Tab-separated table of C-alpha atoms and ligand atoms in Angstrom:
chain	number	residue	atom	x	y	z
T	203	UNK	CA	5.983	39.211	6.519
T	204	UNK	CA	4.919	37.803	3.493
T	205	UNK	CA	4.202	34.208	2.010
T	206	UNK	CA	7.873	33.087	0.674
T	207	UNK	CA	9.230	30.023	-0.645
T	208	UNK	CA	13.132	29.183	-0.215
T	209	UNK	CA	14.462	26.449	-2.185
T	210	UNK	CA	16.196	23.627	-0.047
T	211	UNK	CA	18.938	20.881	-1.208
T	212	UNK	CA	18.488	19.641	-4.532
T	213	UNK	CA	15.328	20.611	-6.992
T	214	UNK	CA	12.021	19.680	-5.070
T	215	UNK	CA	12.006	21.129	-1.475
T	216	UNK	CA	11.325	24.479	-0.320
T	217	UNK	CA	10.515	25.696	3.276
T	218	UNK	CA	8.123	28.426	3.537
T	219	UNK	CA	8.391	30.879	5.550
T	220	UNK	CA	5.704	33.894	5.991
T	221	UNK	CA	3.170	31.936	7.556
T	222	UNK	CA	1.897	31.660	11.056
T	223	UNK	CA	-0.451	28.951	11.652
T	224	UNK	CA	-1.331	29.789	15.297
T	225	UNK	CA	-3.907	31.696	12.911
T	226	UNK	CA	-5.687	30.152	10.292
T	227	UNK	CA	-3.945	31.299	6.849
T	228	UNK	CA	-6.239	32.580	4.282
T	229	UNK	CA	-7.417	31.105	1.054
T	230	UNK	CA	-4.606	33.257	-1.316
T	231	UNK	CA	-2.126	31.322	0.786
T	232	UNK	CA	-3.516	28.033	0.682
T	233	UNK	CA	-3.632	28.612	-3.090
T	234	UNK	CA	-0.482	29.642	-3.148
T	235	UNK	CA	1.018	26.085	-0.874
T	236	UNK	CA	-1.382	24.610	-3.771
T	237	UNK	CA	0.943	26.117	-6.703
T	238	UNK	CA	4.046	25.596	-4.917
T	239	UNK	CA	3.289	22.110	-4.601
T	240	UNK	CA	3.388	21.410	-8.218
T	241	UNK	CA	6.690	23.237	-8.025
T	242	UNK	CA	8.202	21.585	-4.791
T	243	UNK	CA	6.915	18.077	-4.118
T	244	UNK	CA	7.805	19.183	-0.479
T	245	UNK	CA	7.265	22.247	1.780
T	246	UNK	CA	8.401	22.197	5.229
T	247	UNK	CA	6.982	25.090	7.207
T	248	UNK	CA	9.329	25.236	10.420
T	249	UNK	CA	8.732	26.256	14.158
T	250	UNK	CA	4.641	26.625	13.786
T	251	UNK	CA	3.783	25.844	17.895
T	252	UNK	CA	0.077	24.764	16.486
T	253	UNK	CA	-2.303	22.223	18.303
T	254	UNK	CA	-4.972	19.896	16.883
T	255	UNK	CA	-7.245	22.776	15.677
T	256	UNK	CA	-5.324	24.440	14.142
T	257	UNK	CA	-3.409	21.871	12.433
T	258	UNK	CA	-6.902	20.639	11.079
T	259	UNK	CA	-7.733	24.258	9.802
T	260	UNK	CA	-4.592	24.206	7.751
T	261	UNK	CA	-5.431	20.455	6.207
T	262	UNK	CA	-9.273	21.395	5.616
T	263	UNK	CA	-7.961	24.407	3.076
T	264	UNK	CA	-6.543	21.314	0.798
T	265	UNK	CA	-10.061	19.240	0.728
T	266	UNK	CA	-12.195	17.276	3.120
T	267	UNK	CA	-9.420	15.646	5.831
T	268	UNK	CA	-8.890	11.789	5.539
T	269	UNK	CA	-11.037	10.173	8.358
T	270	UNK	CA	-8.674	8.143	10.806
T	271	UNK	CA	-10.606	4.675	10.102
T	272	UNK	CA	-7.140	2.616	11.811
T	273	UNK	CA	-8.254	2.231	15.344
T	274	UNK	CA	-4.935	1.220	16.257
T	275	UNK	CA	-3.176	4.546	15.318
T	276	UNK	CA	-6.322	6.188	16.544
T	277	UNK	CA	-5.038	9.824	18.879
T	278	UNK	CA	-8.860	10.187	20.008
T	279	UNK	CA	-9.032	13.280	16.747
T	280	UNK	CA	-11.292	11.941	13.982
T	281	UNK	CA	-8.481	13.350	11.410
T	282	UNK	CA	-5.609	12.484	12.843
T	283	UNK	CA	-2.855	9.443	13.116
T	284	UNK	CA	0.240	9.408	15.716
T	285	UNK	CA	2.953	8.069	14.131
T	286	UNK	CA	4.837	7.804	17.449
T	287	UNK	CA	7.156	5.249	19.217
T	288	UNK	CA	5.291	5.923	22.422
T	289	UNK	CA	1.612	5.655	23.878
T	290	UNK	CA	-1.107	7.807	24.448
T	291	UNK	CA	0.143	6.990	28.190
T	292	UNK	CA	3.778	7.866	27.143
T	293	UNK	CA	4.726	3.685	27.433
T	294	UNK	CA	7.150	2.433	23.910
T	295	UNK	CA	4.815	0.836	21.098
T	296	UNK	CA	5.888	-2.886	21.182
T	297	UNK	CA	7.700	-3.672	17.699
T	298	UNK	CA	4.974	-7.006	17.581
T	299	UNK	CA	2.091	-5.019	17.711
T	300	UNK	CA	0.087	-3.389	15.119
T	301	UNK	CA	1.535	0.236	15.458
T	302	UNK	CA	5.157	-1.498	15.523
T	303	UNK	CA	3.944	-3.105	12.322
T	304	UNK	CA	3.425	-0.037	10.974
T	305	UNK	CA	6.124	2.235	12.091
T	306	UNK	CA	8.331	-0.641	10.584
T	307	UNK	CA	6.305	-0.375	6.940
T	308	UNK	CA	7.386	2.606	7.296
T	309	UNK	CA	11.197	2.443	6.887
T	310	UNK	CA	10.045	1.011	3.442
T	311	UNK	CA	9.799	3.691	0.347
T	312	UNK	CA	5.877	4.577	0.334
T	313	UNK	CA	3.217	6.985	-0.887
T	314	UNK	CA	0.796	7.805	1.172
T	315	UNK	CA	-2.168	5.918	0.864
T	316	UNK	CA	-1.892	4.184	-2.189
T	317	UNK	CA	-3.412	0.820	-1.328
T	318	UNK	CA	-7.217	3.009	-1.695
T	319	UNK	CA	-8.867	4.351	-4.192
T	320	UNK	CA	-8.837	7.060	-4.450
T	321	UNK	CA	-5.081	7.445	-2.632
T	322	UNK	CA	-4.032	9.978	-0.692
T	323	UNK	CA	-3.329	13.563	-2.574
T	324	UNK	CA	-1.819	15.608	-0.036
T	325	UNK	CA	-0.298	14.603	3.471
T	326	UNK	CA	0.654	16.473	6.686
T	327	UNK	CA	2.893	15.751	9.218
T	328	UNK	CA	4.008	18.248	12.382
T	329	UNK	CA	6.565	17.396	15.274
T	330	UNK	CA	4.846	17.029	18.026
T	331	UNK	CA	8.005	15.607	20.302
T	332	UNK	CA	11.180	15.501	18.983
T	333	UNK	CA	14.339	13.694	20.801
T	334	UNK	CA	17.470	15.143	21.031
T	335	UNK	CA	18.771	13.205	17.908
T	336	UNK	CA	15.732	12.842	15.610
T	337	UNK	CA	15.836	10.359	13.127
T	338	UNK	CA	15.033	12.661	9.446
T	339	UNK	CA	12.675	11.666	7.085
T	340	UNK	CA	13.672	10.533	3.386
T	341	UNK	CA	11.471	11.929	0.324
T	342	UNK	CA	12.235	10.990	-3.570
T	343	UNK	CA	11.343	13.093	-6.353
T	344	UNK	CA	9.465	10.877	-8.607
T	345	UNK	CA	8.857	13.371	-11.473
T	346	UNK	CA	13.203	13.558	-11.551
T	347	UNK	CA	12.867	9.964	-11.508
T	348	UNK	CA	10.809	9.787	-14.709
T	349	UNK	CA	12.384	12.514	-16.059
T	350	UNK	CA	15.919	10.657	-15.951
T	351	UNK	CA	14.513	7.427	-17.673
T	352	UNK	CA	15.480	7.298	-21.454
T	353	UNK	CA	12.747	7.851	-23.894
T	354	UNK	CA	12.387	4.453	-25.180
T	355	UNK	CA	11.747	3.109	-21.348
T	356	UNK	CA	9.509	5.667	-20.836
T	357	UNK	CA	7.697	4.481	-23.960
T	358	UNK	CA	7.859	0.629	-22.966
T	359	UNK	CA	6.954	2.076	-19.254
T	360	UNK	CA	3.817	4.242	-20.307
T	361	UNK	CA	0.148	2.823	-19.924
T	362	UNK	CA	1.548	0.085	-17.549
T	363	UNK	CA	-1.218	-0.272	-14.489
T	364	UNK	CA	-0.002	-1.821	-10.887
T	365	UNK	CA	-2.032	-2.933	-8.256
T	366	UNK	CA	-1.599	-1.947	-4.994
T	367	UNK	CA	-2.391	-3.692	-1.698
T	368	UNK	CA	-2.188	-3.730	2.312
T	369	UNK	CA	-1.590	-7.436	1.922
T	370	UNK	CA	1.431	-7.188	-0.045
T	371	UNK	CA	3.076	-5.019	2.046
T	372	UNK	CA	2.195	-7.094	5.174
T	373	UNK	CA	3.687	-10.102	3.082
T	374	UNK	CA	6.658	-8.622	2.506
T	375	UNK	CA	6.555	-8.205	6.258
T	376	UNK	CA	6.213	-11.853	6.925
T	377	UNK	CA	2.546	-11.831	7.296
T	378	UNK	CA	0.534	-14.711	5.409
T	379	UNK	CA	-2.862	-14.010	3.749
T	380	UNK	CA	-4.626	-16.193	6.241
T	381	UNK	CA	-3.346	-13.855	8.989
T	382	UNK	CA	-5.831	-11.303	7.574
T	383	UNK	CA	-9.901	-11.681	8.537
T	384	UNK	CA	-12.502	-11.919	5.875
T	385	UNK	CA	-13.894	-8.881	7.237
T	386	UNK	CA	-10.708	-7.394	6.473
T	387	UNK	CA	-10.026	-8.782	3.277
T	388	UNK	CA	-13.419	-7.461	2.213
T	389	UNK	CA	-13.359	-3.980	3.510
T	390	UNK	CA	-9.567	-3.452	2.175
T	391	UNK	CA	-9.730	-4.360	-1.681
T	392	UNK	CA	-6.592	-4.336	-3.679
T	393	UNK	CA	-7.043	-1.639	-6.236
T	394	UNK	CA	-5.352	-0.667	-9.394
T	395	UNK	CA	-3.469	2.812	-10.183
T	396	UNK	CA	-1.357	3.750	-13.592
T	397	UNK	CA	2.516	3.444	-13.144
T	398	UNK	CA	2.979	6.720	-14.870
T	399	UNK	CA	0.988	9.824	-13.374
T	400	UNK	CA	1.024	13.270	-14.714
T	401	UNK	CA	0.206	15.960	-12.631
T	402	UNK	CA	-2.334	18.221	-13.273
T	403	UNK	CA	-0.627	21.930	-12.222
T	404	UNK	CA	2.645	21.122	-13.268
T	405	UNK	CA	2.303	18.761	-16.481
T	406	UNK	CA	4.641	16.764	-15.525
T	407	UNK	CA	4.819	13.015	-15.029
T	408	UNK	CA	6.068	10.442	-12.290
T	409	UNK	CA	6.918	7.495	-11.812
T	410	UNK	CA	3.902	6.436	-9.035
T	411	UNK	CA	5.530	3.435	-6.869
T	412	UNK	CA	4.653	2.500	-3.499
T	413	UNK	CA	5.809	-0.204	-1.481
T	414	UNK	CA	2.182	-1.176	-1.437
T	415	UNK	CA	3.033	-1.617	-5.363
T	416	UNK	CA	2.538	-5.753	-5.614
T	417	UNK	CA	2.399	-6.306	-9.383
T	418	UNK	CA	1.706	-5.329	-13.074
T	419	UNK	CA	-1.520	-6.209	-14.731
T	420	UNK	CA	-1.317	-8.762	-16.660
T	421	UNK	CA	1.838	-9.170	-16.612
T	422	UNK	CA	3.387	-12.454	-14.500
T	423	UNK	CA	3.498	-11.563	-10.689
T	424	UNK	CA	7.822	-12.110	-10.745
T	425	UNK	CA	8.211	-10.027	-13.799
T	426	UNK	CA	6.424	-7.311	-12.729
T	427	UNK	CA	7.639	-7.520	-9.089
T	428	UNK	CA	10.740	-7.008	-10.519
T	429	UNK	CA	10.064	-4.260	-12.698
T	430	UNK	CA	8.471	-2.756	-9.682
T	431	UNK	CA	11.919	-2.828	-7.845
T	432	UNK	CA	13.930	-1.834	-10.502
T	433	UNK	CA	12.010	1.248	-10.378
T	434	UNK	CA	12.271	1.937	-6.738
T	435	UNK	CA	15.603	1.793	-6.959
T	436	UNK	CA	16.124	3.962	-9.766
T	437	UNK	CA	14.202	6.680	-8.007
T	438	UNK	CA	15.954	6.817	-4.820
T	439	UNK	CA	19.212	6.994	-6.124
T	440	UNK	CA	21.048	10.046	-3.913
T	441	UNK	CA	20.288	12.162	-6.910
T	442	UNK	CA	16.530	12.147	-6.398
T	443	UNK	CA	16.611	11.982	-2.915
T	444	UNK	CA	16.190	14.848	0.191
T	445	UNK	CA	17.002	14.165	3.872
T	446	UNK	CA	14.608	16.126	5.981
T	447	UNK	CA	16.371	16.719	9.257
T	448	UNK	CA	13.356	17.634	11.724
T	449	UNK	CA	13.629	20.728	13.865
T	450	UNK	CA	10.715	21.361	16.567
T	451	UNK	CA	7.369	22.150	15.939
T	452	UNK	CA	7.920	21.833	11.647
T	453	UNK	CA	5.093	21.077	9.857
T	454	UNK	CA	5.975	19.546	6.623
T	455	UNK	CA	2.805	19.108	3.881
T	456	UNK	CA	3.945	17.158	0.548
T	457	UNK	CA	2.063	16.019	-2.567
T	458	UNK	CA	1.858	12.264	-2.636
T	459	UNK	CA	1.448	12.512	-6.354
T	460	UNK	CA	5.095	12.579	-7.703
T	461	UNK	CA	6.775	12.012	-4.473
T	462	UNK	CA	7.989	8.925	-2.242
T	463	UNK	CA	9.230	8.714	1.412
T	464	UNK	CA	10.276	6.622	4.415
T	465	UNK	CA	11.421	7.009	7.643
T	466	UNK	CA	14.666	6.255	8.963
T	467	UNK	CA	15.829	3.577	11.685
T	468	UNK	CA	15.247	4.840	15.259
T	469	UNK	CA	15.825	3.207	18.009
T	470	UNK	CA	16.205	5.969	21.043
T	471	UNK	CA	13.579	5.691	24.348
T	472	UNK	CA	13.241	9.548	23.579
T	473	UNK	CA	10.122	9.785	22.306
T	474	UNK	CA	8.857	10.905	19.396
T	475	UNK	CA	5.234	12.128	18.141
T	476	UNK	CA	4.568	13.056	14.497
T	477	UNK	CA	0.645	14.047	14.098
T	478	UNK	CA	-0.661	12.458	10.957
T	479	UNK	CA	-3.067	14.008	8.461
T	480	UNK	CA	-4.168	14.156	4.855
T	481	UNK	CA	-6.256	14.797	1.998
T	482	UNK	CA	-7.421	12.028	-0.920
T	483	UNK	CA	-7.617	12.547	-4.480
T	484	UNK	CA	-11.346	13.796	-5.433
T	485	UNK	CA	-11.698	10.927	-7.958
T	486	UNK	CA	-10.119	7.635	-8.424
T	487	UNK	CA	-6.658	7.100	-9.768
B	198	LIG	C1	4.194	9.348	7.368
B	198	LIG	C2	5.517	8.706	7.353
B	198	LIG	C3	7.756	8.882	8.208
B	198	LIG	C4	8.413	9.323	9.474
B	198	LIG	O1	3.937	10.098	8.314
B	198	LIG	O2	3.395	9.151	6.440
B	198	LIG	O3	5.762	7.879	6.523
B	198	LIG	O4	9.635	9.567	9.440
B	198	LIG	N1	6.380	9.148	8.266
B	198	LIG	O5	7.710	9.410	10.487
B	199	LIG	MN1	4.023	7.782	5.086
């Protein structure tokens, strides 16, 4: 069967079917994920019964994998991240812990990586164990987003630059600065990305929001805090929004670059394992 991409919900999702991963696709296919990618913000390749390997051959045809530096999401892989409400040893992550802290970031509307520079391009997630009831997965199409604004915001919006930090999301979280080490502060800069992104297949620009977005550059810290949420809400507004309802064993790879996401609530002893992986930008942003 060949490569084929069938459009799901609204405008920006398609699941792709034609493609086994058990063996490593070739690099037309990857080429052709690349392309849809621009076209669909997110692909969602269902039932592929893949392990470690073979989820890291699929990530390494997208650019060198992100190094899994975070030794408390750490799975033992050098590429990968659980994002899992159990254990290594199967026991539930405390919510006061670091991994509670950041399965609870993220419930909050994110992009992957963009507290670094360069931020995240591409990221991978596959079921690994699924409850009965899994809680879905919320993405926002951020080019949509843009797209909807009136021309005269998106000229008042336009060369606007935001910085981006761990910190303020861990504020927001009712962390205080002098909860974080110097050696963290130091190895964890806040950096500085453009509002509006274009991307470079498609042409088309985004609205690029994070909730590691703090501020606007010299703007006041409340103004542009504001404009910052104003934003977020605009752009997941039902209209822009898809619900991905997980089904075992899916792999789902989206472009960080014009989309958003967040998890849902879940609170259910079933377990559940997501294996984390990515690819960064080649250059800053
Ligand atoms: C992620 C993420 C959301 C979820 O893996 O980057 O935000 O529903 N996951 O697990
Ligand atoms: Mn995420």
């Amino acid at each position: 069967m060949s490569l084929a991409f069938q459009q799901e919900g609204k405008t920006f999702v398609a699941s792709v079917t034609g493609l086994d991963l058990r063996t490593p696709m070739g690099t037309q296919e990857a080429q052709a994920l690349e392309q849809a990618l621009a076209k669909y913000g997110l692909l969602i390749l269902r039932n592929q019964q893949i392990g470690d390997d073979q989820q890291q051959a699929f990530i390494e045809k997208f650019g060198p994998p992100v190094v899994a530096t975070l030794k408390e999401l750490a799975t033992g892989h050098p590429h990968f991240y659980d994002i899992a409400t159990v254990d290594s040893d199967g026991q539930p992550i405390p919510a006061d812990s670091v991994r509670g802290m950041y399965l609870l970031g993220n419930l909050l509307w994110h992009t992957d990586g963009s507290q670094n520079q360069p931020p995240i391009r591409l990221t991978a997630l596959h079921a690994r164990v699924l409850p009965p009831k899994p809680p879905r997965t919320e993405y926002a199409d951020m080019c949509a987003a843009w797209e909807a604004l009136p021309k005269q915001r998106q000229i008042e919006l336009e060369g606007l630059m935001v910085e981006h930090s761990i910190y303020w999301l861990r504020q927001k979280m009712g962390l205080n600065m002098s909860d974080f080490s110097a050696e963290t502060l130091a190895s964890r800069p806040a950096v500085v990305h453009p509002l509006v992104r274009q991307h470079p297949v498609s042409g088309r620009k985004s609205l690029y929001l994070a909730s590691h977005a703090s501020h606007v550059i010299g703007w006041p810290l409340e103004k542009g805090r504001a404009l910052i949420d104003e934003l977020t809400a605009h752009a997941t507004q039902p209209q822009f929004v898809y619900h991905l309802e997980w089904e075992a064993n899916d792999l789902a790879i989206w472009d960080d670059r014009w989309t958003m996401h967040r998890s849902t609530p879940y609170n259910d002893p079933h377990p559940r394992v997501m294996r984390w992986c990515a690819v960064r930008e080649l250059h800053n942003v």
